[in-house]
């Protein structure tokens, strides 16, 4: 019988989400990334790539600036994660815009109609 539930990748993803949020809030001084919220982290099954989903309030231009700031801080964030986590292989960090919020709002609006 197959086990269902909480797998190691899920636990590591939760830990990465908390640590990246803390690093962005406390360690990064770039004003472009001050208003970022880390919403989710998806890890590949081999734990080599972590896709970090972020959201921010602002226009499309501000969101592009935020993603550019995160891309620039990627090496620093990964280095901090390496100091905080005990993993054999530190996953490559890929920041991505979280589109689930607007999509969920649209679904709720359609359900209300």
Coordinates of C-alpha atoms in Angstrom, one line a residue:
X1 CA 0.0 0.0 0.0
X2 CA 1.4 3.4 -1.0
X3 CA 2.1 6.0 1.6
X4 CA 0.2 9.2 1.3
X5 CA 0.8 12.4 3.1
X6 CA 3.7 14.6 3.9
X7 CA 6.8 13.7 1.9
X8 CA 10.4 15.0 2.5
X9 CA 10.2 17.4 -0.5
X10 CA 7.2 19.0 1.2
X11 CA 9.0 19.4 4.5
X12 CA 12.1 20.9 2.8
X13 CA 9.9 23.2 0.7
X14 CA 8.2 24.5 3.8
X15 CA 11.5 25.1 5.5
X16 CA 12.9 26.9 2.4
X17 CA 9.7 29.1 2.2
X18 CA 10.2 30.2 5.8
X19 CA 13.9 30.8 5.5
X20 CA 13.6 32.7 2.1
X21 CA 10.9 34.9 3.6
X22 CA 13.1 35.6 6.6
X23 CA 16.1 36.4 4.4
X24 CA 14.2 38.7 2.2
X25 CA 12.7 40.5 5.2
X26 CA 15.8 40.8 7.3
X27 CA 18.9 40.6 5.2
X28 CA 18.1 42.1 1.7
X29 CA 18.3 45.8 1.7
X30 CA 17.3 46.3 -1.9
X31 CA 14.1 48.5 -1.9
X32 CA 12.7 46.6 -4.9
X33 CA 12.2 43.5 -2.8
X34 CA 10.9 45.0 0.4
X35 CA 7.2 44.4 -0.4
X36 CA 7.6 40.7 -1.5
X37 CA 5.6 37.9 0.1
X38 CA 6.8 34.4 -0.4
X39 CA 3.6 32.4 -1.0
X40 CA 4.8 28.9 -1.9
X41 CA 7.9 26.8 -2.8
X42 CA 7.7 23.8 -5.2
X43 CA 10.7 21.4 -5.2
X44 CA 11.6 18.9 -7.8
X45 CA 11.5 15.3 -6.5
X46 CA 15.3 15.1 -6.5
X47 CA 15.4 18.4 -4.4
X48 CA 17.7 20.0 -6.9
X49 CA 15.5 22.9 -8.0
X50 CA 13.3 25.1 -5.8
X51 CA 10.8 27.3 -7.5
X52 CA 9.9 30.1 -5.1
X53 CA 6.6 31.8 -5.8
X54 CA 6.3 35.4 -4.7
X55 CA 3.6 38.0 -4.9
X56 CA 3.7 41.8 -4.5
X57 CA 1.2 44.6 -4.6
X58 CA 1.9 46.9 -7.6
X59 CA 1.8 47.4 -11.3
X60 CA 3.2 45.0 -13.9
X61 CA 6.3 47.3 -14.1
X62 CA 6.8 47.1 -10.3
X63 CA 6.5 43.3 -10.4
X64 CA 9.1 43.1 -13.2
X65 CA 11.4 45.3 -11.0
X66 CA 10.8 43.0 -8.0
X67 CA 11.7 39.9 -10.1
X68 CA 14.8 41.6 -11.4
X69 CA 15.8 42.5 -7.8
X70 CA 15.2 38.9 -6.7
X71 CA 17.3 37.6 -9.6
X72 CA 20.1 39.9 -8.6
X73 CA 19.9 38.7 -5.0
X74 CA 19.6 35.0 -5.9
X75 CA 23.2 34.2 -5.1
X76 CA 23.0 35.9 -1.7
X77 CA 19.7 34.1 -0.9
X78 CA 21.1 30.7 -1.9
X79 CA 24.3 31.3 0.2
X80 CA 22.2 32.2 3.3
X81 CA 20.1 29.2 2.7
X82 CA 23.2 27.1 2.7
X83 CA 24.2 28.4 6.1
X84 CA 20.7 27.8 7.5
X85 CA 19.8 24.4 6.1
X86 CA 21.4 21.0 6.5
X87 CA 21.1 19.5 3.1
X88 CA 23.5 17.5 1.1
X89 CA 22.7 19.4 -2.1
X90 CA 21.4 23.0 -1.9
X91 CA 18.7 23.4 -4.5
X92 CA 19.0 26.0 -7.2
X93 CA 16.6 28.9 -6.4
X94 CA 14.2 30.1 -9.2
X95 CA 12.0 33.0 -8.3
X96 CA 8.6 33.2 -10.1
X97 CA 5.5 35.4 -9.9
X98 CA 2.6 33.7 -8.1
X99 CA -0.4 33.9 -10.4
X100 CA -2.8 31.9 -8.1
X101 CA -4.1 35.0 -6.4
X102 CA -5.6 36.7 -9.4
X103 CA -6.8 33.4 -10.8
X104 CA -8.5 32.6 -7.5
X105 CA -10.2 36.0 -7.5
X106 CA -11.5 35.4 -11.0
X107 CA -12.9 32.0 -10.0
X108 CA -14.7 33.6 -7.0
X109 CA -16.1 36.3 -9.1
X110 CA -17.4 33.8 -11.6
X111 CA -19.0 31.8 -8.8
X112 CA -20.7 34.9 -7.4
X113 CA -22.3 35.6 -10.8

